[in-house]
mmCIF file of N, CA and C in Angstrom:
data_model
loop_
_atom_site.group_PDB
_atom_site.id
_atom_site.type_symbol
_atom_site.label_atom_id
_atom_site.label_comp_id
_atom_site.label_asym_id
_atom_site.label_seq_id
_atom_site.Cartn_x
_atom_site.Cartn_y
_atom_site.Cartn_z
ATOM 1 N N MET V 20 -86.938 -62.344 -104.900
ATOM 2 C CA MET V 20 -86.285 -61.441 -103.968
ATOM 3 C C MET V 20 -87.045 -60.117 -103.872
ATOM 4 N N MET V 21 -87.394 -59.507 -105.006
ATOM 5 C CA MET V 21 -88.162 -58.258 -104.979
ATOM 6 C C MET V 21 -89.517 -58.491 -104.314
ATOM 7 N N PHE V 22 -90.079 -59.667 -104.502
ATOM 8 C CA PHE V 22 -91.353 -60.014 -103.890
ATOM 9 C C PHE V 22 -91.276 -59.809 -102.369
ATOM 10 N N ASP V 23 -90.235 -60.331 -101.756
ATOM 11 C CA ASP V 23 -90.064 -60.223 -100.309
ATOM 12 C C ASP V 23 -89.882 -58.782 -99.857
ATOM 13 N N TRP V 24 -89.201 -57.981 -100.656
ATOM 14 C CA TRP V 24 -88.917 -56.598 -100.263
ATOM 15 C C TRP V 24 -90.175 -55.759 -100.100
ATOM 16 N N ALA V 25 -91.216 -56.077 -100.804
ATOM 17 C CA ALA V 25 -92.467 -55.312 -100.654
ATOM 18 C C ALA V 25 -92.923 -55.328 -99.200
ATOM 19 N N PHE V 26 -92.891 -56.506 -98.572
ATOM 20 C CA PHE V 26 -93.315 -56.573 -97.174
ATOM 21 C C PHE V 26 -92.235 -56.047 -96.233
ATOM 22 N N TYR V 27 -90.979 -56.338 -96.530
ATOM 23 C CA TYR V 27 -89.896 -55.857 -95.661
ATOM 24 C C TYR V 27 -89.940 -54.334 -95.520
ATOM 25 N N LEU V 28 -90.321 -53.635 -96.565
ATOM 26 C CA LEU V 28 -90.388 -52.173 -96.517
ATOM 27 C C LEU V 28 -91.562 -51.673 -95.672
ATOM 28 N N ALA V 29 -92.585 -52.492 -95.535
ATOM 29 C CA ALA V 29 -93.754 -52.114 -94.733
ATOM 30 C C ALA V 29 -93.668 -52.626 -93.298
ATOM 31 N N ALA V 30 -92.912 -53.667 -93.055
ATOM 32 C CA ALA V 30 -92.884 -54.328 -91.747
ATOM 33 C C ALA V 30 -92.550 -53.404 -90.576
ATOM 34 N N PRO V 31 -91.576 -52.486 -90.689
ATOM 35 C CA PRO V 31 -91.310 -51.618 -89.536
ATOM 36 C C PRO V 31 -92.514 -50.763 -89.135
ATOM 37 N N PHE V 32 -93.302 -50.349 -90.098
ATOM 38 C CA PHE V 32 -94.476 -49.530 -89.803
ATOM 39 C C PHE V 32 -95.576 -50.369 -89.154
ATOM 40 N N TRP V 33 -95.748 -51.594 -89.636
ATOM 41 C CA TRP V 33 -96.690 -52.501 -88.989
ATOM 42 C C TRP V 33 -96.249 -52.770 -87.551
ATOM 43 N N ALA V 34 -94.944 -52.932 -87.335
ATOM 44 C CA ALA V 34 -94.441 -53.174 -85.980
ATOM 45 C C ALA V 34 -94.785 -52.010 -85.058
ATOM 46 N N LEU V 35 -94.637 -50.797 -85.546
ATOM 47 C CA LEU V 35 -95.010 -49.632 -84.740
ATOM 48 C C LEU V 35 -96.490 -49.662 -84.388
ATOM 49 N N LEU V 36 -97.337 -49.923 -85.377
ATOM 50 C CA LEU V 36 -98.782 -49.921 -85.155
ATOM 51 C C LEU V 36 -99.229 -50.996 -84.177
ATOM 52 N N ILE V 37 -98.605 -52.167 -84.261
ATOM 53 C CA ILE V 37 -99.052 -53.315 -83.476
ATOM 54 C C ILE V 37 -98.314 -53.426 -82.140
ATOM 55 N N LEU V 38 -96.999 -53.257 -82.169
ATOM 56 C CA LEU V 38 -96.197 -53.501 -80.969
ATOM 57 C C LEU V 38 -95.914 -52.262 -80.135
ATOM 58 N N ALA V 39 -95.995 -51.094 -80.757
ATOM 59 C CA ALA V 39 -95.681 -49.851 -80.029
ATOM 60 C C ALA V 39 -96.725 -48.770 -80.295
ATOM 61 N N PRO V 40 -98.002 -49.101 -80.150
ATOM 62 C CA PRO V 40 -99.037 -48.118 -80.511
ATOM 63 C C PRO V 40 -99.050 -46.874 -79.629
ATOM 64 N N ARG V 41 -98.565 -46.982 -78.413
ATOM 65 C CA ARG V 41 -98.590 -45.840 -77.481
ATOM 66 C C ARG V 41 -97.248 -45.122 -77.376
ATOM 67 N N TRP V 42 -96.248 -45.597 -78.088
ATOM 68 C CA TRP V 42 -94.946 -44.931 -78.092
ATOM 69 C C TRP V 42 -95.140 -43.551 -78.721
ATOM 70 N N ALA V 43 -94.528 -42.530 -78.153
ATOM 71 C CA ALA V 43 -94.732 -41.150 -78.609
ATOM 72 C C ALA V 43 -94.378 -40.961 -80.086
ATOM 73 N N TRP V 44 -93.432 -41.723 -80.587
ATOM 74 C CA TRP V 44 -93.002 -41.554 -81.978
ATOM 75 C C TRP V 44 -93.913 -42.253 -82.984
ATOM 76 N N THR V 45 -94.710 -43.213 -82.529
ATOM 77 C CA THR V 45 -95.571 -43.944 -83.468
ATOM 78 C C THR V 45 -96.552 -43.027 -84.185
ATOM 79 N N PRO V 46 -97.353 -42.211 -83.493
ATOM 80 C CA PRO V 46 -98.263 -41.332 -84.255
ATOM 81 C C PRO V 46 -97.504 -40.278 -85.057
ATOM 82 N N ARG V 47 -96.361 -39.841 -84.554
ATOM 83 C CA ARG V 47 -95.565 -38.860 -85.312
ATOM 84 C C ARG V 47 -95.111 -39.436 -86.647
ATOM 85 N N ILE V 48 -94.655 -40.664 -86.608
ATOM 86 C CA ILE V 48 -94.191 -41.319 -87.841
ATOM 87 C C ILE V 48 -95.377 -41.655 -88.740
ATOM 88 N N MET V 49 -96.424 -42.229 -88.147
ATOM 89 C CA MET V 49 -97.548 -42.718 -88.940
ATOM 90 C C MET V 49 -98.466 -41.612 -89.430
ATOM 91 N N THR V 50 -98.346 -40.398 -88.886
ATOM 92 C CA THR V 50 -99.152 -39.281 -89.386
ATOM 93 C C THR V 50 -98.861 -39.024 -90.862
ATOM 94 N N SER V 51 -97.652 -39.281 -91.268
ATOM 95 C CA SER V 51 -97.302 -39.075 -92.671
ATOM 96 C C SER V 51 -97.891 -40.180 -93.546
ATOM 97 N N PRO V 52 -98.671 -39.815 -94.536
ATOM 98 C CA PRO V 52 -99.184 -40.857 -95.439
ATOM 99 C C PRO V 52 -98.087 -41.450 -96.325
ATOM 100 N N TRP V 53 -96.936 -40.827 -96.344
ATOM 101 C CA TRP V 53 -95.833 -41.304 -97.179
ATOM 102 C C TRP V 53 -95.297 -42.653 -96.735
ATOM 103 N N VAL V 54 -95.509 -43.034 -95.471
ATOM 104 C CA VAL V 54 -94.987 -44.324 -95.006
ATOM 105 C C VAL V 54 -95.577 -45.483 -95.812
ATOM 106 N N CYS V 55 -96.760 -45.299 -96.316
ATOM 107 C CA CYS V 55 -97.419 -46.362 -97.082
ATOM 108 C C CYS V 55 -96.817 -46.544 -98.469
ATOM 109 N N LEU V 56 -96.045 -45.593 -98.904
ATOM 110 C CA LEU V 56 -95.577 -45.622 -100.283
ATOM 111 C C LEU V 56 -94.293 -46.421 -100.493
ATOM 112 N N LEU V 57 -93.586 -46.786 -99.437
ATOM 113 C CA LEU V 57 -92.345 -47.534 -99.630
ATOM 114 C C LEU V 57 -92.523 -48.835 -100.419
ATOM 115 N N PRO V 58 -93.559 -49.629 -100.140
ATOM 116 C CA PRO V 58 -93.730 -50.835 -100.961
ATOM 117 C C PRO V 58 -93.944 -50.535 -102.452
ATOM 118 N N LEU V 59 -94.347 -49.313 -102.755
ATOM 119 C CA LEU V 59 -94.559 -48.976 -104.164
ATOM 120 C C LEU V 59 -93.247 -48.851 -104.940
ATOM 121 N N VAL V 60 -92.137 -48.780 -104.245
ATOM 122 C CA VAL V 60 -90.839 -48.842 -104.923
ATOM 123 C C VAL V 60 -90.750 -50.173 -105.667
ATOM 124 N N VAL V 61 -91.147 -51.242 -104.978
ATOM 125 C CA VAL V 61 -91.155 -52.576 -105.592
ATOM 126 C C VAL V 61 -92.195 -52.631 -106.705
ATOM 127 N N TYR V 62 -93.345 -52.016 -106.479
ATOM 128 C CA TYR V 62 -94.401 -51.985 -107.488
ATOM 129 C C TYR V 62 -93.876 -51.364 -108.785
ATOM 130 N N PHE V 63 -93.310 -50.161 -108.677
ATOM 131 C CA PHE V 63 -92.853 -49.469 -109.882
ATOM 132 C C PHE V 63 -91.642 -50.141 -110.519
ATOM 133 N N ALA V 64 -90.798 -50.763 -109.716
ATOM 134 C CA ALA V 64 -89.654 -51.495 -110.271
ATOM 135 C C ALA V 64 -90.132 -52.645 -111.159
ATOM 136 N N ASN V 65 -91.313 -53.178 -110.859
ATOM 137 C CA ASN V 65 -91.872 -54.261 -111.682
ATOM 138 C C ASN V 65 -92.846 -53.757 -112.731
ATOM 139 N N ALA V 66 -93.520 -52.656 -112.458
ATOM 140 C CA ALA V 66 -94.525 -52.149 -113.395
ATOM 141 C C ALA V 66 -93.898 -51.466 -114.605
ATOM 142 N N LEU V 67 -92.887 -50.659 -114.370
ATOM 143 C CA LEU V 67 -92.334 -49.868 -115.475
ATOM 144 C C LEU V 67 -91.789 -50.721 -116.621
ATOM 145 N N PRO V 68 -90.992 -51.764 -116.362
ATOM 146 C CA PRO V 68 -90.498 -52.564 -117.492
ATOM 147 C C PRO V 68 -91.582 -53.371 -118.209
ATOM 148 N N HIS V 69 -92.704 -53.568 -117.558
ATOM 149 C CA HIS V 69 -93.781 -54.400 -118.113
ATOM 150 C C HIS V 69 -95.079 -53.604 -118.235
ATOM 151 N N PHE V 70 -94.952 -52.296 -118.403
ATOM 152 C CA PHE V 70 -96.134 -51.447 -118.354
ATOM 153 C C PHE V 70 -97.150 -51.771 -119.454
ATOM 154 N N ALA V 71 -96.690 -52.057 -120.645
ATOM 155 C CA ALA V 71 -97.631 -52.366 -121.735
ATOM 156 C C ALA V 71 -98.472 -53.591 -121.388
ATOM 157 N N GLU V 72 -97.837 -54.593 -120.855
ATOM 158 C CA GLU V 72 -98.567 -55.813 -120.478
ATOM 159 C C GLU V 72 -99.498 -55.545 -119.286
ATOM 160 N N LEU V 73 -99.027 -54.762 -118.324
ATOM 161 C CA LEU V 73 -99.858 -54.379 -117.176
ATOM 162 C C LEU V 73 -101.082 -53.607 -117.656
ATOM 163 N N TRP V 74 -100.856 -52.660 -118.544
ATOM 164 C CA TRP V 74 -101.971 -51.847 -119.035
ATOM 165 C C TRP V 74 -103.016 -52.704 -119.750
ATOM 166 N N ARG V 75 -102.550 -53.660 -120.555
ATOM 167 C CA ARG V 75 -103.494 -54.562 -121.230
ATOM 168 C C ARG V 75 -104.321 -55.345 -120.209
ATOM 169 N N ALA V 76 -103.672 -55.746 -119.102
ATOM 170 C CA ALA V 76 -104.362 -56.569 -118.099
ATOM 171 C C ALA V 76 -105.384 -55.773 -117.294
ATOM 172 N N VAL V 77 -105.149 -54.476 -117.098
ATOM 173 C CA VAL V 77 -106.048 -53.705 -116.229
ATOM 174 C C VAL V 77 -106.990 -52.773 -116.990
ATOM 175 N N SER V 78 -106.642 -52.404 -118.204
ATOM 176 C CA SER V 78 -107.482 -51.434 -118.925
ATOM 177 C C SER V 78 -108.764 -52.064 -119.444
ATOM 178 N N ARG V 79 -108.715 -53.318 -119.810
ATOM 179 C CA ARG V 79 -109.912 -54.048 -120.224
ATOM 180 C C ARG V 79 -109.888 -55.394 -119.502
ATOM 181 N N PRO V 80 -110.372 -55.395 -118.262
ATOM 182 C CA PRO V 80 -110.244 -56.607 -117.449
ATOM 183 C C PRO V 80 -110.820 -57.833 -118.140
ATOM 184 N N ASP V 81 -109.978 -58.827 -118.219
ATOM 185 C CA ASP V 81 -110.333 -60.102 -118.818
ATOM 186 C C ASP V 81 -109.623 -61.161 -117.976
ATOM 187 N N LEU V 82 -110.353 -62.113 -117.424
ATOM 188 C CA LEU V 82 -109.786 -63.072 -116.487
ATOM 189 C C LEU V 82 -108.570 -63.820 -117.047
ATOM 190 N N PRO V 83 -108.614 -64.388 -118.244
ATOM 191 C CA PRO V 83 -107.432 -65.104 -118.747
ATOM 192 C C PRO V 83 -106.195 -64.196 -118.902
ATOM 193 N N VAL V 84 -106.393 -62.952 -119.343
ATOM 194 C CA VAL V 84 -105.263 -62.027 -119.495
ATOM 195 C C VAL V 84 -104.673 -61.707 -118.123
ATOM 196 N N LEU V 85 -105.548 -61.439 -117.162
ATOM 197 C CA LEU V 85 -105.081 -61.130 -115.808
ATOM 198 C C LEU V 85 -104.399 -62.349 -115.180
ATOM 199 N N GLN V 86 -104.931 -63.531 -115.379
ATOM 200 C CA GLN V 86 -104.314 -64.744 -114.852
ATOM 201 C C GLN V 86 -102.917 -64.942 -115.427
ATOM 202 N N THR V 87 -102.780 -64.698 -116.714
ATOM 203 C CA THR V 87 -101.474 -64.843 -117.354
ATOM 204 C C THR V 87 -100.478 -63.846 -116.774
ATOM 205 N N PHE V 88 -100.907 -62.596 -116.640
ATOM 206 C CA PHE V 88 -100.018 -61.559 -116.107
ATOM 207 C C PHE V 88 -99.609 -61.882 -114.665
ATOM 208 N N LEU V 89 -100.577 -62.240 -113.826
ATOM 209 C CA LEU V 89 -100.284 -62.519 -112.422
ATOM 210 C C LEU V 89 -99.528 -63.828 -112.234
ATOM 211 N N GLY V 90 -99.556 -64.695 -113.231
ATOM 212 C CA GLY V 90 -98.818 -65.950 -113.176
ATOM 213 C C GLY V 90 -97.331 -65.790 -113.420
ATOM 214 N N ARG V 91 -96.923 -64.639 -113.850
ATOM 215 C CA ARG V 91 -95.499 -64.360 -114.055
ATOM 216 C C ARG V 91 -94.907 -63.776 -112.773
ATOM 217 N N PRO V 92 -93.626 -64.021 -112.488
ATOM 218 C CA PRO V 92 -93.033 -63.502 -111.244
ATOM 219 C C PRO V 92 -93.193 -61.992 -111.078
ATOM 220 N N TYR V 93 -92.997 -61.228 -112.142
ATOM 221 C CA TYR V 93 -93.122 -59.769 -112.015
ATOM 222 C C TYR V 93 -94.572 -59.343 -111.802
ATOM 223 N N GLY V 94 -95.519 -60.075 -112.365
ATOM 224 C CA GLY V 94 -96.930 -59.761 -112.158
ATOM 225 C C GLY V 94 -97.376 -60.059 -110.730
ATOM 226 N N ALA V 95 -96.942 -61.202 -110.203
ATOM 227 C CA ALA V 95 -97.281 -61.553 -108.817
ATOM 228 C C ALA V 95 -96.613 -60.580 -107.847
ATOM 229 N N THR V 96 -95.365 -60.207 -108.131
ATOM 230 C CA THR V 96 -94.659 -59.255 -107.269
ATOM 231 C C THR V 96 -95.336 -57.902 -107.298
ATOM 232 N N LEU V 97 -95.746 -57.482 -108.465
ATOM 233 C CA LEU V 97 -96.411 -56.196 -108.623
ATOM 234 C C LEU V 97 -97.714 -56.147 -107.827
ATOM 235 N N ILE V 98 -98.532 -57.165 -107.937
ATOM 236 C CA ILE V 98 -99.811 -57.156 -107.221
ATOM 237 C C ILE V 98 -99.587 -57.307 -105.721
ATOM 238 N N TRP V 99 -98.556 -58.059 -105.326
ATOM 239 C CA TRP V 99 -98.238 -58.194 -103.909
ATOM 240 C C TRP V 99 -97.843 -56.835 -103.321
ATOM 241 N N ALA V 100 -97.004 -56.086 -104.023
ATOM 242 C CA ALA V 100 -96.599 -54.752 -103.554
ATOM 243 C C ALA V 100 -97.815 -53.829 -103.464
ATOM 244 N N HIS V 101 -98.699 -53.935 -104.423
ATOM 245 C CA HIS V 101 -99.952 -53.162 -104.415
ATOM 246 C C HIS V 101 -100.755 -53.477 -103.148
ATOM 247 N N LEU V 102 -100.923 -54.761 -102.860
ATOM 248 C CA LEU V 102 -101.682 -55.181 -101.677
ATOM 249 C C LEU V 102 -101.008 -54.732 -100.381
ATOM 250 N N VAL V 103 -99.700 -54.885 -100.303
ATOM 251 C CA VAL V 103 -98.967 -54.488 -99.098
ATOM 252 C C VAL V 103 -99.126 -52.995 -98.851
ATOM 253 N N CYS V 104 -99.022 -52.195 -99.903
ATOM 254 C CA CYS V 104 -99.169 -50.747 -99.777
ATOM 255 C C CYS V 104 -100.561 -50.385 -99.266
ATOM 256 N N PHE V 105 -101.584 -50.922 -99.867
ATOM 257 C CA PHE V 105 -102.940 -50.554 -99.474
ATOM 258 C C PHE V 105 -103.348 -51.182 -98.141
ATOM 259 N N ASP V 106 -102.808 -52.342 -97.814
ATOM 260 C CA ASP V 106 -103.068 -52.899 -96.481
ATOM 261 C C ASP V 106 -102.462 -52.003 -95.410
ATOM 262 N N LEU V 107 -101.258 -51.501 -95.649
ATOM 263 C CA LEU V 107 -100.636 -50.591 -94.691
ATOM 264 C C LEU V 107 -101.418 -49.285 -94.598
ATOM 265 N N PHE V 108 -101.890 -48.786 -95.715
ATOM 266 C CA PHE V 108 -102.725 -47.583 -95.705
ATOM 267 C C PHE V 108 -103.976 -47.815 -94.857
ATOM 268 N N LEU V 109 -104.590 -48.970 -95.044
ATOM 269 C CA LEU V 109 -105.774 -49.331 -94.264
ATOM 270 C C LEU V 109 -105.427 -49.476 -92.780
ATOM 271 N N GLY V 110 -104.332 -50.139 -92.478
ATOM 272 C CA GLY V 110 -103.911 -50.300 -91.093
ATOM 273 C C GLY V 110 -103.631 -48.974 -90.420
ATOM 274 N N ARG V 111 -103.024 -48.062 -91.150
ATOM 275 C CA ARG V 111 -102.751 -46.711 -90.641
ATOM 276 C C ARG V 111 -104.065 -46.006 -90.315
ATOM 277 N N TRP V 112 -105.035 -46.105 -91.214
ATOM 278 C CA TRP V 112 -106.348 -45.494 -90.994
ATOM 279 C C TRP V 112 -107.011 -46.103 -89.760
ATOM 280 N N MET V 113 -106.966 -47.418 -89.623
ATOM 281 C CA MET V 113 -107.564 -48.099 -88.486
ATOM 282 C C MET V 113 -106.904 -47.650 -87.182
ATOM 283 N N TYR V 114 -105.595 -47.515 -87.191
ATOM 284 C CA TYR V 114 -104.851 -47.069 -86.011
ATOM 285 C C TYR V 114 -105.348 -45.701 -85.547
ATOM 286 N N PHE V 115 -105.441 -44.749 -86.473
ATOM 287 C CA PHE V 115 -105.884 -43.405 -86.092
ATOM 288 C C PHE V 115 -107.366 -43.372 -85.707
ATOM 289 N N GLN V 116 -108.179 -44.166 -86.369
ATOM 290 C CA GLN V 116 -109.590 -44.258 -85.985
ATOM 291 C C GLN V 116 -109.728 -44.800 -84.561
ATOM 292 N N ALA V 117 -108.941 -45.798 -84.242
ATOM 293 C CA ALA V 117 -108.981 -46.388 -82.907
ATOM 294 C C ALA V 117 -108.525 -45.386 -81.848
ATOM 295 N N ARG V 118 -107.493 -44.645 -82.146
ATOM 296 C CA ARG V 118 -107.018 -43.630 -81.189
ATOM 297 C C ARG V 118 -108.071 -42.538 -81.013
ATOM 298 N N GLU V 119 -108.668 -42.127 -82.107
ATOM 299 C CA GLU V 119 -109.712 -41.094 -82.048
ATOM 300 C C GLU V 119 -110.871 -41.534 -81.170
ATOM 301 N N ARG V 120 -111.233 -42.803 -81.272
ATOM 302 C CA ARG V 120 -112.378 -43.331 -80.533
ATOM 303 C C ARG V 120 -111.980 -43.968 -79.204
ATOM 304 N N GLN V 121 -110.718 -43.847 -78.871
ATOM 305 C CA GLN V 121 -110.176 -44.370 -77.618
ATOM 306 C C GLN V 121 -110.446 -45.862 -77.455
ATOM 307 N N ILE V 122 -110.241 -46.595 -78.535
ATOM 308 C CA ILE V 122 -110.349 -48.051 -78.494
ATOM 309 C C ILE V 122 -108.988 -48.583 -78.053
ATOM 310 N N ARG V 123 -108.996 -49.437 -77.074
ATOM 311 C CA ARG V 123 -107.755 -49.921 -76.466
ATOM 312 C C ARG V 123 -106.864 -50.645 -77.466
ATOM 313 N N SER V 124 -105.573 -50.441 -77.294
ATOM 314 C CA SER V 124 -104.576 -51.089 -78.148
ATOM 315 C C SER V 124 -104.647 -52.607 -78.056
ATOM 316 N N LEU V 125 -104.987 -53.124 -76.896
ATOM 317 C CA LEU V 125 -105.100 -54.577 -76.735
ATOM 318 C C LEU V 125 -106.196 -55.171 -77.614
ATOM 319 N N ILE V 126 -107.162 -54.357 -77.985
ATOM 320 C CA ILE V 126 -108.221 -54.795 -78.893
ATOM 321 C C ILE V 126 -107.795 -54.592 -80.340
ATOM 322 N N VAL V 127 -107.178 -53.452 -80.617
ATOM 323 C CA VAL V 127 -106.854 -53.085 -81.998
ATOM 324 C C VAL V 127 -105.647 -53.851 -82.550
ATOM 325 N N SER V 128 -104.639 -54.084 -81.724
ATOM 326 C CA SER V 128 -103.425 -54.743 -82.230
ATOM 327 C C SER V 128 -103.695 -56.103 -82.875
ATOM 328 N N PRO V 129 -104.506 -56.988 -82.259
ATOM 329 C CA PRO V 129 -104.803 -58.252 -82.949
ATOM 330 C C PRO V 129 -105.569 -58.047 -84.266
ATOM 331 N N VAL V 130 -106.416 -57.029 -84.301
ATOM 332 C CA VAL V 130 -107.155 -56.741 -85.541
ATOM 333 C C VAL V 130 -106.184 -56.260 -86.623
ATOM 334 N N LEU V 131 -105.208 -55.464 -86.239
ATOM 335 C CA LEU V 131 -104.199 -55.019 -87.201
ATOM 336 C C LEU V 131 -103.385 -56.204 -87.705
ATOM 337 N N LEU V 132 -103.051 -57.122 -86.820
ATOM 338 C CA LEU V 132 -102.324 -58.324 -87.238
ATOM 339 C C LEU V 132 -103.170 -59.130 -88.231
ATOM 340 N N LEU V 133 -104.439 -59.274 -87.945
ATOM 341 C CA LEU V 133 -105.347 -59.950 -88.872
ATOM 342 C C LEU V 133 -105.380 -59.227 -90.217
ATOM 343 N N THR V 134 -105.346 -57.906 -90.171
ATOM 344 C CA THR V 134 -105.406 -57.094 -91.390
ATOM 345 C C THR V 134 -104.199 -57.330 -92.288
ATOM 346 N N ILE V 135 -103.049 -57.605 -91.694
ATOM 347 C CA ILE V 135 -101.860 -57.907 -92.507
ATOM 348 C C ILE V 135 -102.137 -59.116 -93.392
ATOM 349 N N PHE V 136 -102.770 -60.129 -92.830
ATOM 350 C CA PHE V 136 -102.961 -61.385 -93.555
ATOM 351 C C PHE V 136 -104.259 -61.432 -94.363
ATOM 352 N N LEU V 137 -105.319 -60.902 -93.800
ATOM 353 C CA LEU V 137 -106.638 -60.953 -94.442
ATOM 354 C C LEU V 137 -107.308 -59.597 -94.277
ATOM 355 N N SER V 138 -106.871 -58.636 -95.058
ATOM 356 C CA SER V 138 -107.343 -57.261 -94.847
ATOM 357 C C SER V 138 -108.866 -57.111 -94.952
ATOM 358 N N PRO V 139 -109.563 -57.784 -95.853
ATOM 359 C CA PRO V 139 -111.024 -57.617 -95.854
ATOM 360 C C PRO V 139 -111.662 -58.077 -94.538
ATOM 361 N N VAL V 140 -111.166 -59.169 -93.977
ATOM 362 C CA VAL V 140 -111.696 -59.665 -92.701
ATOM 363 C C VAL V 140 -111.325 -58.694 -91.580
ATOM 364 N N GLY V 141 -110.070 -58.234 -91.563
ATOM 365 C CA GLY V 141 -109.640 -57.268 -90.561
ATOM 366 C C GLY V 141 -110.462 -55.999 -90.608
ATOM 367 N N LEU V 142 -110.762 -55.531 -91.806
ATOM 368 C CA LEU V 142 -111.579 -54.329 -91.954
ATOM 369 C C LEU V 142 -112.972 -54.531 -91.377
ATOM 370 N N ILE V 143 -113.602 -55.644 -91.682
ATOM 371 C CA ILE V 143 -114.947 -55.919 -91.168
ATOM 372 C C ILE V 143 -114.934 -56.008 -89.641
ATOM 373 N N VAL V 144 -113.944 -56.692 -89.097
ATOM 374 C CA VAL V 144 -113.844 -56.794 -87.637
ATOM 375 C C VAL V 144 -113.637 -55.412 -87.033
ATOM 376 N N PHE V 145 -112.739 -54.630 -87.626
ATOM 377 C CA PHE V 145 -112.493 -53.296 -87.086
ATOM 378 C C PHE V 145 -113.741 -52.421 -87.171
ATOM 379 N N LEU V 146 -114.436 -52.452 -88.298
ATOM 380 C CA LEU V 146 -115.646 -51.637 -88.437
ATOM 381 C C LEU V 146 -116.710 -52.041 -87.416
ATOM 382 N N ALA V 147 -116.796 -53.328 -87.111
ATOM 383 C CA ALA V 147 -117.751 -53.785 -86.089
ATOM 384 C C ALA V 147 -117.355 -53.233 -84.720
ATOM 385 N N ILE V 148 -116.073 -53.293 -84.403
ATOM 386 C CA ILE V 148 -115.591 -52.761 -83.122
ATOM 387 C C ILE V 148 -115.814 -51.251 -83.079
ATOM 388 N N ARG V 149 -115.481 -50.589 -84.163
ATOM 389 C CA ARG V 149 -115.634 -49.132 -84.241
ATOM 390 C C ARG V 149 -117.100 -48.727 -84.092
ATOM 391 N N SER V 150 -117.989 -49.475 -84.714
ATOM 392 C CA SER V 150 -119.421 -49.166 -84.613
ATOM 393 C C SER V 150 -119.936 -49.332 -83.194
ATOM 394 N N ALA V 151 -119.353 -50.272 -82.472
ATOM 395 C CA ALA V 151 -119.782 -50.512 -81.096
ATOM 396 C C ALA V 151 -119.279 -49.420 -80.147
ATOM 397 N N ARG V 152 -118.303 -48.681 -80.584
ATOM 398 C CA ARG V 152 -117.718 -47.617 -79.755
ATOM 399 C C ARG V 152 -118.474 -46.318 -80.001
ATOM 400 N N CYS V 153 -119.082 -45.758 -78.981
ATOM 401 C CA CYS V 153 -119.940 -44.579 -79.149
ATOM 402 C C CYS V 153 -119.193 -43.256 -79.047
ATOM 403 N N ALA V 154 -118.293 -43.133 -78.103
ATOM 404 C CA ALA V 154 -117.662 -41.837 -77.827
ATOM 405 C C ALA V 154 -116.700 -41.453 -78.932
ATOM 406 N N VAL V 155 -117.016 -40.382 -79.619
ATOM 407 C CA VAL V 155 -116.162 -39.884 -80.690
ATOM 408 C C VAL V 155 -115.897 -38.411 -80.452
ATOM 409 N N PRO V 156 -114.641 -38.044 -80.143
ATOM 410 C CA PRO V 156 -114.343 -36.608 -80.007
ATOM 411 C C PRO V 156 -114.597 -35.896 -81.329
ATOM 412 N N ARG V 157 -115.262 -34.772 -81.298
ATOM 413 C CA ARG V 157 -115.628 -34.055 -82.516
ATOM 414 C C ARG V 157 -114.492 -33.222 -83.092
ATOM 415 N N THR V 158 -113.486 -32.920 -82.319
ATOM 416 C CA THR V 158 -112.423 -32.025 -82.788
ATOM 417 C C THR V 158 -111.137 -32.773 -83.100
ATOM 418 N N PHE V 159 -111.224 -34.038 -83.404
ATOM 419 C CA PHE V 159 -110.024 -34.827 -83.641
ATOM 420 C C PHE V 159 -109.383 -34.521 -84.987
ATOM 421 N N THR V 160 -108.083 -34.396 -84.981
ATOM 422 C CA THR V 160 -107.257 -34.394 -86.200
ATOM 423 C C THR V 160 -106.019 -35.204 -85.881
ATOM 424 N N PRO V 161 -105.368 -35.820 -86.862
ATOM 425 C CA PRO V 161 -104.143 -36.561 -86.558
ATOM 426 C C PRO V 161 -103.090 -35.698 -85.867
ATOM 427 N N ASP V 162 -103.060 -34.423 -86.173
ATOM 428 C CA ASP V 162 -102.106 -33.531 -85.507
ATOM 429 C C ASP V 162 -102.373 -33.431 -84.017
ATOM 430 N N ALA V 163 -103.619 -33.602 -83.608
ATOM 431 C CA ALA V 163 -103.959 -33.538 -82.193
ATOM 432 C C ALA V 163 -103.242 -34.643 -81.401
ATOM 433 N N LEU V 164 -102.975 -35.784 -82.068
ATOM 434 C CA LEU V 164 -102.268 -36.864 -81.409
ATOM 435 C C LEU V 164 -100.845 -36.472 -81.052
ATOM 436 N N LEU V 165 -100.257 -35.607 -81.843
ATOM 437 C CA LEU V 165 -98.890 -35.190 -81.592
ATOM 438 C C LEU V 165 -98.793 -34.303 -80.364
ATOM 439 N N ARG V 166 -99.881 -33.673 -79.996
ATOM 440 C CA ARG V 166 -99.884 -32.779 -78.847
ATOM 441 C C ARG V 166 -100.147 -33.518 -77.538
ATOM 442 N N ARG V 167 -100.502 -34.780 -77.609
ATOM 443 C CA ARG V 167 -100.804 -35.565 -76.403
ATOM 444 C C ARG V 167 -99.546 -35.957 -75.687
#
């Protein structure tokens, strides 16, 4: 159950990025980096009771120790929440980069959807699209989007 909540807490923000990228409230909401932290509620709910075991798994990386930790429900939930949080952070960054470079939402939205499922692939695709886009306003800040 906690496993599912990690994504449920991020899903409304992904919906804004993908389905409502031009809605006036989307950049206002997504400007806050705090939106990415909701899945970490699930992370900490699983990390704190098992912190000693988590620390052993990450402080001296060893494949069998990490496999054992991730093979437990709380370990899998913890890493899933970690991934969901950082995927949303990445998606948020991609959204603002695309707006800055005036890359059309019809191009970016499918890449964001790909990023939900395969973030390394989504990142590579986005970076290729971004590299192909030449026009970059020099005075861009996320706050500038709020004034549009």
